[in-house]
mmCIF file of C-alpha atoms in Angstrom:
data_model
loop_
_atom_site.group_PDB
_atom_site.id
_atom_site.type_symbol
_atom_site.label_atom_id
_atom_site.label_comp_id
_atom_site.label_asym_id
_atom_site.label_seq_id
_atom_site.Cartn_x
_atom_site.Cartn_y
_atom_site.Cartn_z
ATOM 1 C CA MET A 30 8.756 13.092 -7.133
ATOM 2 C CA SER A 31 8.828 15.048 -4.636
ATOM 3 C CA ASP A 32 10.343 18.891 -5.610
ATOM 4 C CA GLU A 33 11.968 22.260 -5.007
ATOM 5 C CA ASN A 34 7.963 23.380 -5.307
ATOM 6 C CA ASP A 35 6.665 20.834 -3.011
ATOM 7 C CA VAL A 36 5.242 22.510 0.709
ATOM 8 C CA LEU A 37 5.880 20.500 4.058
ATOM 9 C CA ILE A 38 3.568 19.390 6.393
ATOM 10 C CA SER A 39 5.395 17.240 9.694
ATOM 11 C CA GLU A 40 3.905 14.343 10.494
ATOM 12 C CA CYS A 41 2.047 15.032 13.229
ATOM 13 C CA SER A 42 0.088 17.935 11.556
ATOM 14 C CA LEU A 43 -0.923 15.840 8.427
ATOM 15 C CA GLN A 44 -1.976 12.958 11.537
ATOM 16 C CA ARG A 45 -4.346 15.530 12.392
ATOM 17 C CA PHE A 46 -5.940 16.786 9.943
ATOM 18 C CA CYS A 47 -6.512 12.812 8.842
ATOM 19 C CA THR A 48 -8.103 11.800 12.054
ATOM 20 C CA GLN A 49 -10.535 15.346 12.149
ATOM 21 C CA VAL A 50 -11.945 14.540 8.378
ATOM 22 C CA LEU A 51 -11.636 11.682 8.861
ATOM 23 C CA GLU A 52 -14.267 11.272 12.126
ATOM 24 C CA LYS A 53 -15.958 14.682 11.149
ATOM 25 C CA ILE A 54 -17.800 12.328 8.250
ATOM 26 C CA GLY A 55 -18.240 9.601 11.027
ATOM 27 C CA VAL A 56 -15.272 7.437 10.986
ATOM 28 C CA PRO A 57 -15.028 6.412 14.289
ATOM 29 C CA ALA A 58 -12.063 8.543 16.369
ATOM 30 C CA VAL A 59 -9.401 4.769 17.142
ATOM 31 C CA GLU A 60 -10.216 3.787 13.666
ATOM 32 C CA ALA A 61 -10.165 7.010 11.959
ATOM 33 C CA LEU A 62 -6.602 7.172 13.862
ATOM 34 C CA LEU A 63 -4.502 3.921 13.099
ATOM 35 C CA ALA A 64 -6.220 4.264 8.641
ATOM 36 C CA THR A 65 -4.588 7.892 8.998
ATOM 37 C CA ASN A 66 -1.512 6.486 10.097
ATOM 38 C CA ASN A 67 -1.391 3.489 7.816
ATOM 39 C CA LEU A 68 -1.676 6.330 5.316
ATOM 40 C CA ILE A 69 0.933 8.851 5.839
ATOM 41 C CA GLU A 70 3.269 6.223 6.698
ATOM 42 C CA ALA A 71 3.701 5.263 2.924
ATOM 43 C CA ASP A 72 4.769 8.784 2.185
ATOM 44 C CA LEU A 73 6.940 8.764 5.567
ATOM 45 C CA ARG A 74 7.984 5.729 3.192
ATOM 46 C CA GLY A 75 8.699 7.932 -0.205
ATOM 47 C CA VAL A 76 5.805 5.406 -1.464
ATOM 48 C CA TYR A 77 3.605 8.791 -2.120
ATOM 49 C CA SER A 78 1.417 7.114 -4.730
ATOM 50 C CA HIS A 79 0.262 5.205 -1.924
ATOM 51 C CA GLY A 80 0.056 8.045 0.390
ATOM 52 C CA VAL A 81 -2.015 11.180 1.691
ATOM 53 C CA VAL A 82 -2.755 12.042 -2.302
ATOM 54 C CA ARG A 83 -5.295 9.120 -2.114
ATOM 55 C CA PHE A 84 -7.121 10.863 0.844
ATOM 56 C CA PRO A 85 -9.739 13.160 -0.671
ATOM 57 C CA ILE A 86 -10.935 10.534 -2.805
ATOM 58 C CA TYR A 87 -11.381 8.112 0.511
ATOM 59 C CA VAL A 88 -13.452 10.779 1.967
ATOM 60 C CA LYS A 89 -15.617 11.274 -1.322
ATOM 61 C CA ARG A 90 -16.370 7.430 -1.737
ATOM 62 C CA ILE A 91 -17.836 7.505 1.928
ATOM 63 C CA LEU A 92 -19.249 10.875 1.329
ATOM 64 C CA ASP A 93 -21.466 8.971 -1.505
ATOM 65 C CA GLY A 94 -22.211 6.031 0.225
ATOM 66 C CA GLY A 95 -19.269 3.639 -1.437
ATOM 67 C CA THR A 96 -17.452 2.337 1.528
ATOM 68 C CA ASN A 97 -18.842 1.935 4.590
ATOM 69 C CA PRO A 98 -17.148 4.421 7.251
ATOM 70 C CA LYS A 99 -18.365 2.258 10.705
ATOM 71 C CA PRO A 100 -17.537 -1.909 9.388
ATOM 72 C CA LYS A 101 -18.318 -4.494 11.528
ATOM 73 C CA ILE A 102 -15.551 -7.178 10.308
ATOM 74 C CA SER A 103 -15.919 -10.126 11.253
ATOM 75 C CA VAL A 104 -14.613 -13.704 10.895
ATOM 76 C CA VAL A 105 -17.476 -15.956 8.244
ATOM 77 C CA ARG A 106 -14.897 -18.863 7.907
ATOM 78 C CA GLU A 107 -12.222 -20.323 10.235
ATOM 79 C CA THR A 108 -9.869 -23.665 10.016
ATOM 80 C CA ARG A 109 -7.160 -23.281 13.089
ATOM 81 C CA THR A 110 -4.892 -21.786 10.625
ATOM 82 C CA THR A 111 -6.748 -20.201 8.413
ATOM 83 C CA THR A 112 -9.611 -16.650 8.566
ATOM 84 C CA VAL A 113 -11.181 -15.729 5.873
ATOM 85 C CA VAL A 114 -13.241 -12.558 6.500
ATOM 86 C CA ASP A 115 -15.790 -9.818 5.487
ATOM 87 C CA GLY A 116 -14.348 -6.059 5.907
ATOM 88 C CA ASP A 117 -18.049 -5.323 6.168
ATOM 89 C CA ASN A 118 -16.649 -2.488 2.935
ATOM 90 C CA GLY A 119 -14.727 -0.982 5.376
ATOM 91 C CA LEU A 120 -11.345 1.230 4.803
ATOM 92 C CA GLY A 121 -9.545 -1.061 3.750
ATOM 93 C CA HIS A 122 -6.823 -0.206 5.741
ATOM 94 C CA LEU A 123 -8.522 -0.514 8.309
ATOM 95 C CA VAL A 124 -9.915 -3.997 7.530
ATOM 96 C CA GLY A 125 -6.039 -5.434 6.346
ATOM 97 C CA ILE A 126 -5.180 -3.996 9.937
ATOM 98 C CA ARG A 127 -7.238 -6.243 11.237
ATOM 99 C CA ALA A 128 -6.726 -9.728 9.328
ATOM 100 C CA MET A 129 -3.458 -9.368 9.171
ATOM 101 C CA GLU A 130 -3.648 -8.976 13.448
ATOM 102 C CA MET A 131 -5.738 -12.109 12.976
ATOM 103 C CA ALA A 132 -2.777 -13.694 10.603
ATOM 104 C CA ILE A 133 -0.486 -13.291 13.244
ATOM 105 C CA ASP A 134 -2.402 -14.007 16.431
ATOM 106 C CA LYS A 135 -3.132 -17.908 15.177
ATOM 107 C CA ALA A 136 0.456 -17.561 13.767
ATOM 108 C CA LYS A 137 1.724 -17.265 18.143
ATOM 109 C CA ASP A 138 1.088 -20.528 18.536
ATOM 110 C CA GLY A 139 3.925 -22.272 16.060
ATOM 111 C CA ASP A 140 1.916 -22.711 13.156
ATOM 112 C CA CYS A 141 1.397 -20.494 9.831
ATOM 113 C CA ALA A 142 -1.538 -18.868 8.961
ATOM 114 C CA PHE A 143 -3.317 -17.068 5.562
ATOM 115 C CA VAL A 144 -6.276 -14.582 6.339
ATOM 116 C CA ALA A 145 -8.273 -14.687 2.877
ATOM 117 C CA VAL A 146 -10.458 -10.918 2.974
ATOM 118 C CA LYS A 147 -13.913 -10.221 0.775
ATOM 119 C CA ASN A 148 -16.082 -6.804 1.113
ATOM 120 C CA SER A 149 -12.916 -4.505 1.784
ATOM 121 C CA ASN A 150 -11.406 -1.731 -0.297
ATOM 122 C CA HIS A 151 -8.095 0.058 -1.835
ATOM 123 C CA PHE A 152 -5.776 -0.612 1.081
ATOM 124 C CA GLY A 153 -3.001 1.410 0.422
ATOM 125 C CA ALA A 154 0.926 0.558 -0.327
ATOM 126 C CA ALA A 155 1.465 -3.756 0.775
ATOM 127 C CA ALA A 156 3.989 -3.343 2.671
ATOM 128 C CA TYR A 157 2.949 -1.756 5.622
ATOM 129 C CA TYR A 158 1.029 -4.956 6.469
ATOM 130 C CA ALA A 159 3.954 -6.857 5.849
ATOM 131 C CA GLU A 160 6.165 -5.222 7.657
ATOM 132 C CA MET A 161 3.244 -6.116 10.345
ATOM 133 C CA ALA A 162 4.427 -9.494 10.469
ATOM 134 C CA ALA A 163 8.295 -8.526 10.712
ATOM 135 C CA ARG A 164 7.882 -6.785 13.647
ATOM 136 C CA ALA A 165 6.263 -10.203 15.305
ATOM 137 C CA ASN A 166 9.698 -11.993 14.345
ATOM 138 C CA MET A 167 7.791 -13.621 11.543
ATOM 139 C CA ILE A 168 7.609 -13.323 7.288
ATOM 140 C CA GLY A 169 4.786 -11.282 6.694
ATOM 141 C CA PHE A 170 2.915 -12.157 2.403
ATOM 142 C CA SER A 171 0.222 -9.219 1.400
ATOM 143 C CA PHE A 172 -1.602 -9.613 -1.833
ATOM 144 C CA THR A 173 -4.221 -7.922 -3.143
ATOM 145 C CA ILE A 174 -7.065 -6.786 -6.196
ATOM 146 C CA GLY A 175 -6.180 -3.744 -7.702
ATOM 147 C CA ALA A 176 -8.668 -1.121 -6.963
ATOM 148 C CA ILE A 177 -9.023 -0.282 -10.931
ATOM 149 C CA ASN A 178 -8.791 -2.220 -13.820
ATOM 150 C CA HIS A 179 -5.859 -0.672 -15.970
ATOM 151 C CA MET A 180 -3.831 -3.025 -17.081
ATOM 152 C CA ALA A 181 -5.149 -5.765 -20.448
ATOM 153 C CA PRO A 182 -4.189 -9.378 -20.353
ATOM 154 C CA TRP A 183 -1.170 -10.374 -22.466
ATOM 155 C CA GLY A 184 -2.170 -9.803 -25.974
ATOM 156 C CA GLY A 185 -5.540 -8.439 -24.506
ATOM 157 C CA ALA A 186 -7.117 -4.651 -25.538
ATOM 158 C CA GLU A 187 -9.639 -4.329 -23.297
ATOM 159 C CA ALA A 188 -8.866 -4.073 -19.453
ATOM 160 C CA VAL A 189 -9.749 -6.021 -17.084
ATOM 161 C CA LEU A 190 -6.973 -6.815 -14.856
ATOM 162 C CA GLY A 191 -4.989 -4.867 -12.316
ATOM 163 C CA ASN A 192 -1.495 -3.835 -11.234
ATOM 164 C CA ASN A 193 -2.529 -6.510 -8.326
ATOM 165 C CA PRO A 194 0.728 -5.372 -5.717
ATOM 166 C CA PHE A 195 2.310 -7.557 -3.358
ATOM 167 C CA ALA A 196 4.912 -7.658 -0.315
ATOM 168 C CA VAL A 197 6.874 -9.641 0.895
ATOM 169 C CA ALA A 198 8.404 -8.873 4.176
ATOM 170 C CA PHE A 199 11.390 -10.634 6.241
ATOM 171 C CA PRO A 200 12.574 -9.961 9.895
ATOM 172 C CA THR A 201 17.000 -8.280 10.732
ATOM 173 C CA ARG A 202 18.513 -7.296 13.095
ATOM 174 C CA GLU A 203 18.547 -4.573 10.893
ATOM 175 C CA PRO A 204 16.053 -0.727 12.115
ATOM 176 C CA PHE A 205 14.362 -1.618 8.872
ATOM 177 C CA PRO A 206 13.094 -5.283 6.940
ATOM 178 C CA ILE A 207 14.417 -6.425 4.442
ATOM 179 C CA VAL A 208 10.493 -5.603 2.253
ATOM 180 C CA LEU A 209 9.399 -6.932 -1.340
ATOM 181 C CA ASP A 210 6.751 -3.871 -1.950
ATOM 182 C CA MET A 211 6.010 -4.243 -6.275
ATOM 183 C CA ALA A 212 3.131 -3.704 -8.440
ATOM 184 C CA CYS A 213 2.828 -5.646 -11.507
ATOM 185 C CA SER A 214 2.815 -2.974 -13.558
ATOM 186 C CA VAL A 215 6.626 -1.070 -14.216
ATOM 187 C CA ALA A 216 4.800 1.513 -12.549
ATOM 188 C CA ALA A 217 2.401 2.496 -9.397
ATOM 189 C CA ARG A 218 -0.999 4.306 -11.090
ATOM 190 C CA GLY A 219 -0.506 6.234 -8.131
ATOM 191 C CA LYS A 220 2.671 7.419 -8.688
ATOM 192 C CA ILE A 221 0.574 8.364 -12.621
ATOM 193 C CA ILE A 222 -1.972 10.220 -10.125
ATOM 194 C CA VAL A 223 1.346 12.220 -8.806
ATOM 195 C CA ALA A 224 1.977 13.253 -11.791
ATOM 196 C CA ALA A 225 -1.558 13.456 -13.328
ATOM 197 C CA LYS A 226 -2.319 15.791 -10.591
ATOM 198 C CA GLU A 227 1.036 17.648 -10.065
ATOM 199 C CA GLY A 228 1.249 18.406 -14.272
ATOM 200 C CA LYS A 229 4.040 15.976 -15.138
ATOM 201 C CA PRO A 230 5.643 13.930 -17.405
ATOM 202 C CA ILE A 231 5.464 10.599 -17.208
ATOM 203 C CA PRO A 232 8.703 7.975 -18.431
ATOM 204 C CA GLY A 233 7.617 6.209 -21.876
ATOM 205 C CA ASP A 234 7.501 3.102 -20.595
ATOM 206 C CA TRP A 235 5.366 2.709 -17.357
ATOM 207 C CA ALA A 236 1.965 3.813 -19.968
ATOM 208 C CA THR A 237 0.267 3.651 -23.019
ATOM 209 C CA GLY A 238 -2.868 5.944 -23.773
ATOM 210 C CA PRO A 239 -5.883 5.551 -24.764
ATOM 211 C CA ASP A 240 -4.735 4.216 -28.405
ATOM 212 C CA GLY A 241 -2.609 1.817 -26.413
ATOM 213 C CA LEU A 242 0.150 3.928 -27.922
ATOM 214 C CA PRO A 243 3.387 4.436 -24.738
ATOM 215 C CA THR A 244 2.783 7.456 -23.195
ATOM 216 C CA THR A 245 4.541 10.730 -21.457
ATOM 217 C CA ASP A 246 1.508 12.236 -21.411
ATOM 218 C CA ALA A 247 0.291 11.452 -17.609
ATOM 219 C CA VAL A 248 -3.849 12.910 -17.886
ATOM 220 C CA GLU A 249 -3.721 10.750 -21.125
ATOM 221 C CA ALA A 250 -1.865 7.639 -19.236
ATOM 222 C CA LEU A 251 -4.546 7.656 -16.819
ATOM 223 C CA LYS A 252 -7.051 6.770 -20.072
ATOM 224 C CA GLY A 253 -5.345 3.879 -21.407
ATOM 225 C CA PHE A 254 -3.361 0.983 -19.560
ATOM 226 C CA VAL A 255 -0.487 0.560 -17.018
ATOM 227 C CA ILE A 256 2.422 -1.777 -19.403
ATOM 228 C CA PRO A 257 3.382 -4.981 -16.738
ATOM 229 C CA VAL A 258 6.447 -4.909 -15.656
ATOM 230 C CA GLY A 259 8.779 -7.942 -18.230
ATOM 231 C CA GLY A 260 5.735 -7.420 -20.438
ATOM 232 C CA PRO A 261 4.087 -11.126 -20.777
ATOM 233 C CA LYS A 262 5.281 -12.215 -17.180
ATOM 234 C CA GLY A 263 4.148 -8.864 -15.505
ATOM 235 C CA TYR A 264 0.468 -10.268 -16.893
ATOM 236 C CA ALA A 265 0.972 -14.033 -15.526
ATOM 237 C CA LEU A 266 2.326 -12.370 -12.484
ATOM 238 C CA THR A 267 -0.817 -10.455 -11.576
ATOM 239 C CA LEU A 268 -2.899 -12.333 -12.823
ATOM 240 C CA THR A 269 -1.838 -15.460 -10.249
ATOM 241 C CA VAL A 270 -1.353 -11.936 -7.068
ATOM 242 C CA GLY A 271 -5.304 -11.482 -8.260
ATOM 243 C CA LEU A 272 -5.758 -14.857 -7.569
ATOM 244 C CA LEU A 273 -4.636 -15.585 -4.348
ATOM 245 C CA SER A 274 -6.193 -11.946 -3.400
ATOM 246 C CA THR A 275 -9.736 -12.981 -4.801
ATOM 247 C CA MET A 276 -10.785 -17.023 -4.996
ATOM 248 C CA LEU A 277 -10.567 -17.663 -1.405
ATOM 249 C CA SER A 278 -12.682 -15.000 0.491
ATOM 250 C CA GLY A 279 -15.264 -14.138 -2.976
ATOM 251 C CA ALA A 280 -14.070 -10.448 -2.973
ATOM 252 C CA TYR A 281 -14.066 -9.553 -6.980
ATOM 253 C CA PHE A 282 -11.780 -10.569 -9.738
ATOM 254 C CA GLY A 283 -12.196 -8.839 -13.993
ATOM 255 C CA SER A 284 -14.903 -7.972 -14.641
ATOM 256 C CA GLU A 285 -16.152 -7.445 -11.241
ATOM 257 C CA VAL A 286 -14.362 -5.002 -10.611
ATOM 258 C CA GLY A 287 -15.901 -1.529 -9.815
ATOM 259 C CA ASP A 288 -13.052 1.720 -10.496
ATOM 260 C CA LEU A 289 -12.301 3.330 -7.348
ATOM 261 C CA TYR A 290 -12.448 6.982 -8.628
ATOM 262 C CA ALA A 291 -15.010 6.763 -11.179
ATOM 263 C CA LYS A 292 -17.577 4.318 -8.832
ATOM 264 C CA THR A 293 -17.685 5.604 -5.486
ATOM 265 C CA THR A 294 -21.591 4.790 -4.447
ATOM 266 C CA THR A 295 -21.022 1.362 -4.648
ATOM 267 C CA ALA A 296 -18.832 -0.803 -2.840
ATOM 268 C CA GLN A 297 -16.188 -2.560 -4.060
ATOM 269 C CA ASN A 298 -14.991 -6.049 -2.637
ATOM 270 C CA SER A 299 -12.446 -5.462 -3.529
ATOM 271 C CA GLY A 300 -10.370 -8.888 -1.439
ATOM 272 C CA HIS A 301 -6.588 -9.660 0.451
ATOM 273 C CA LEU A 302 -4.865 -12.077 1.584
ATOM 274 C CA PHE A 303 -2.134 -12.508 3.748
ATOM 275 C CA GLY A 304 0.139 -14.786 5.109
ATOM 276 C CA VAL A 305 3.052 -15.324 7.648
ATOM 277 C CA LEU A 306 5.682 -17.251 9.392
ATOM 278 C CA PRO A 307 6.728 -17.831 12.034
ATOM 279 C CA VAL A 308 10.607 -17.744 12.262
ATOM 280 C CA ALA A 309 10.614 -20.104 15.835
ATOM 281 C CA SER A 310 9.172 -22.310 13.897
ATOM 282 C CA PHE A 311 11.871 -23.542 11.737
ATOM 283 C CA ASP A 312 15.127 -22.655 13.217
ATOM 284 C CA ASP A 313 16.111 -21.037 15.715
ATOM 285 C CA LEU A 314 15.615 -16.691 15.843
ATOM 286 C CA ASP A 315 19.277 -16.050 17.061
ATOM 287 C CA ALA A 316 19.927 -18.423 13.785
ATOM 288 C CA TYR A 317 17.928 -17.166 11.417
ATOM 289 C CA PHE A 318 19.438 -13.827 12.185
ATOM 290 C CA ASP A 319 22.880 -14.821 12.360
ATOM 291 C CA ARG A 320 22.382 -16.569 8.825
ATOM 292 C CA ILE A 321 19.995 -12.817 7.360
ATOM 293 C CA GLN A 322 22.567 -10.625 8.586
ATOM 294 C CA ARG A 323 25.164 -13.114 7.069
ATOM 295 C CA GLY A 324 23.611 -13.095 3.837
ATOM 296 C CA ILE A 325 23.077 -8.440 4.154
ATOM 297 C CA ALA A 326 26.865 -8.888 4.507
ATOM 298 C CA ASP A 327 27.035 -10.297 1.322
ATOM 299 C CA ILE A 328 24.540 -8.088 -0.650
ATOM 300 C CA ARG A 329 26.154 -4.563 0.755
ATOM 301 C CA GLY A 330 29.834 -6.430 0.036
ATOM 302 C CA ALA A 331 29.266 -6.516 -3.990
ATOM 303 C CA LYS A 332 31.610 -5.260 -6.586
ATOM 304 C CA LYS A 333 30.045 -1.623 -7.458
ATOM 305 C CA ALA A 334 29.510 -1.234 -10.333
ATOM 306 C CA THR A 335 31.148 1.945 -12.134
ATOM 307 C CA GLY A 336 29.536 5.513 -9.898
ATOM 308 C CA VAL A 337 28.160 3.069 -7.096
ATOM 309 C CA ASP A 338 28.810 4.424 -3.858
ATOM 310 C CA ARG A 339 26.382 1.863 -2.096
ATOM 311 C CA ILE A 340 23.740 -1.312 -2.227
ATOM 312 C CA TYR A 341 20.586 -0.948 -0.960
ATOM 313 C CA LEU A 342 17.994 -3.909 0.533
ATOM 314 C CA PRO A 343 14.668 -4.165 -0.728
ATOM 315 C CA GLY A 344 13.081 -1.325 2.120
ATOM 316 C CA GLU A 345 16.447 0.264 2.985
ATOM 317 C CA ARG A 346 15.353 3.590 0.388
ATOM 318 C CA GLU A 347 11.886 3.567 1.842
ATOM 319 C CA TYR A 348 13.701 3.587 5.958
ATOM 320 C CA LEU A 349 16.092 6.360 4.848
ATOM 321 C CA SER A 350 12.551 8.269 3.225
ATOM 322 C CA LEU A 351 11.010 7.225 7.175
ATOM 323 C CA VAL A 352 13.541 8.581 9.525
ATOM 324 C CA GLN A 353 14.716 12.097 7.405
ATOM 325 C CA HIS A 354 10.312 13.102 6.801
ATOM 326 C CA ARG A 355 9.903 12.464 10.443
ATOM 327 C CA GLU A 356 12.604 14.635 11.300
ATOM 328 C CA HIS A 357 12.314 17.828 8.528
ATOM 329 C CA GLY A 358 8.458 17.004 6.862
ATOM 330 C CA ILE A 359 6.863 14.878 4.791
ATOM 331 C CA PRO A 360 6.529 16.760 1.366
ATOM 332 C CA ILE A 361 3.102 17.453 -0.492
ATOM 333 C CA GLY A 362 3.158 19.151 -4.018
ATOM 334 C CA PRO A 363 1.489 22.114 -4.451
ATOM 335 C CA ALA A 364 -1.844 21.489 -6.053
ATOM 336 C CA LEU A 365 -2.322 18.739 -3.273
ATOM 337 C CA ALA A 366 -2.043 20.758 -1.280
ATOM 338 C CA GLU A 367 -4.483 23.030 -2.613
ATOM 339 C CA GLU A 368 -6.824 19.774 -2.442
ATOM 340 C CA LEU A 369 -5.937 19.191 1.351
ATOM 341 C CA SER A 370 -6.859 22.680 2.327
ATOM 342 C CA ALA A 371 -9.382 22.661 0.337
ATOM 343 C CA LEU A 372 -10.838 19.512 2.280
ATOM 344 C CA ALA A 373 -9.545 21.691 6.229
ATOM 345 C CA LYS A 374 -11.757 23.973 5.527
ATOM 346 C CA ALA A 375 -15.087 22.518 4.128
ATOM 347 C CA TYR A 376 -14.383 20.073 8.170
ATOM 348 C CA HIS A 377 -13.072 22.800 9.597
ATOM 349 C CA ALA A 378 -9.482 20.635 10.381
ATOM 350 C CA GLU A 379 -6.229 21.865 10.809
ATOM 351 C CA PHE A 380 -3.408 21.466 7.876
ATOM 352 C CA ASP A 381 -0.678 23.590 9.193
ATOM 353 C CA ILE A 382 2.200 23.947 6.188
ATOM 354 C CA LEU A 383 5.864 23.682 7.699
ATOM 355 C CA THR A 384 7.019 25.559 4.170
#
């Protein structure tokens, strides 16, 4: 959703700005950098709905006491292949990284492993964690409960579900893994937030207004419901992901879920689930990579529809965006740039725009 009015900022400049602000509000330097790199990667990949557009609310939640800037992340239950983690109400990005690291570490001896999380917060883009596993030659899974209830159950007229994103990543010989990263709504609510902030319309099949009727007004859409992808199938999918993300750890679900934006003084108790399948436990790595490369060749070599020049793999466009943005800068909408600039002035942080 970038356009000619956007400004450009380099990855390094954006990283410096975010870490400086987080450190000023009490986040330790190492943890501020981890959370920042996670956040910025979403923008690099062109997933602007989960990038720095969310940074102001993360800051506000820390300032208002709703998020703990110095969490003591702990293990509350553990077996050889499973762990339940208490995130101590820390930044979801940090808690998610630590939890996926635990899953990967457990799987190094060849076992499949899953880590369930409670007492966390909004963790950004689900792909980040699944890709961590793919880089370790494991198939990675990442599930999370939505940080706001904005979807009604199929046939209902009350929002008791989030759009509950999830991701699966497969290691490949390509410079990127194959990654499915999706919300269970037609479009992530974050995309509506970006459109509302920049005063842009949204497609009519993304959301309804508070009257339950489809709308192209992003501001009205934020007052209504997001529409599940595939109708009742999307509803069933978001319910399943929500249950996986919460029922194993005791995180909040349904009516217990707070609002990321409206309830900034109270803990959210967001839940996640991370899983890994170490490829070498199932077959020789080279045999796996040979098979998946043949599959990739089949997909890329398929007959193309009229007007189509290239067939992309899931995660490929995001990788190409990352390469481009690292070289030329990350596009930021003018309204968001103004908001971030105000934060920079308030905390004496550097916010250097390229153009």
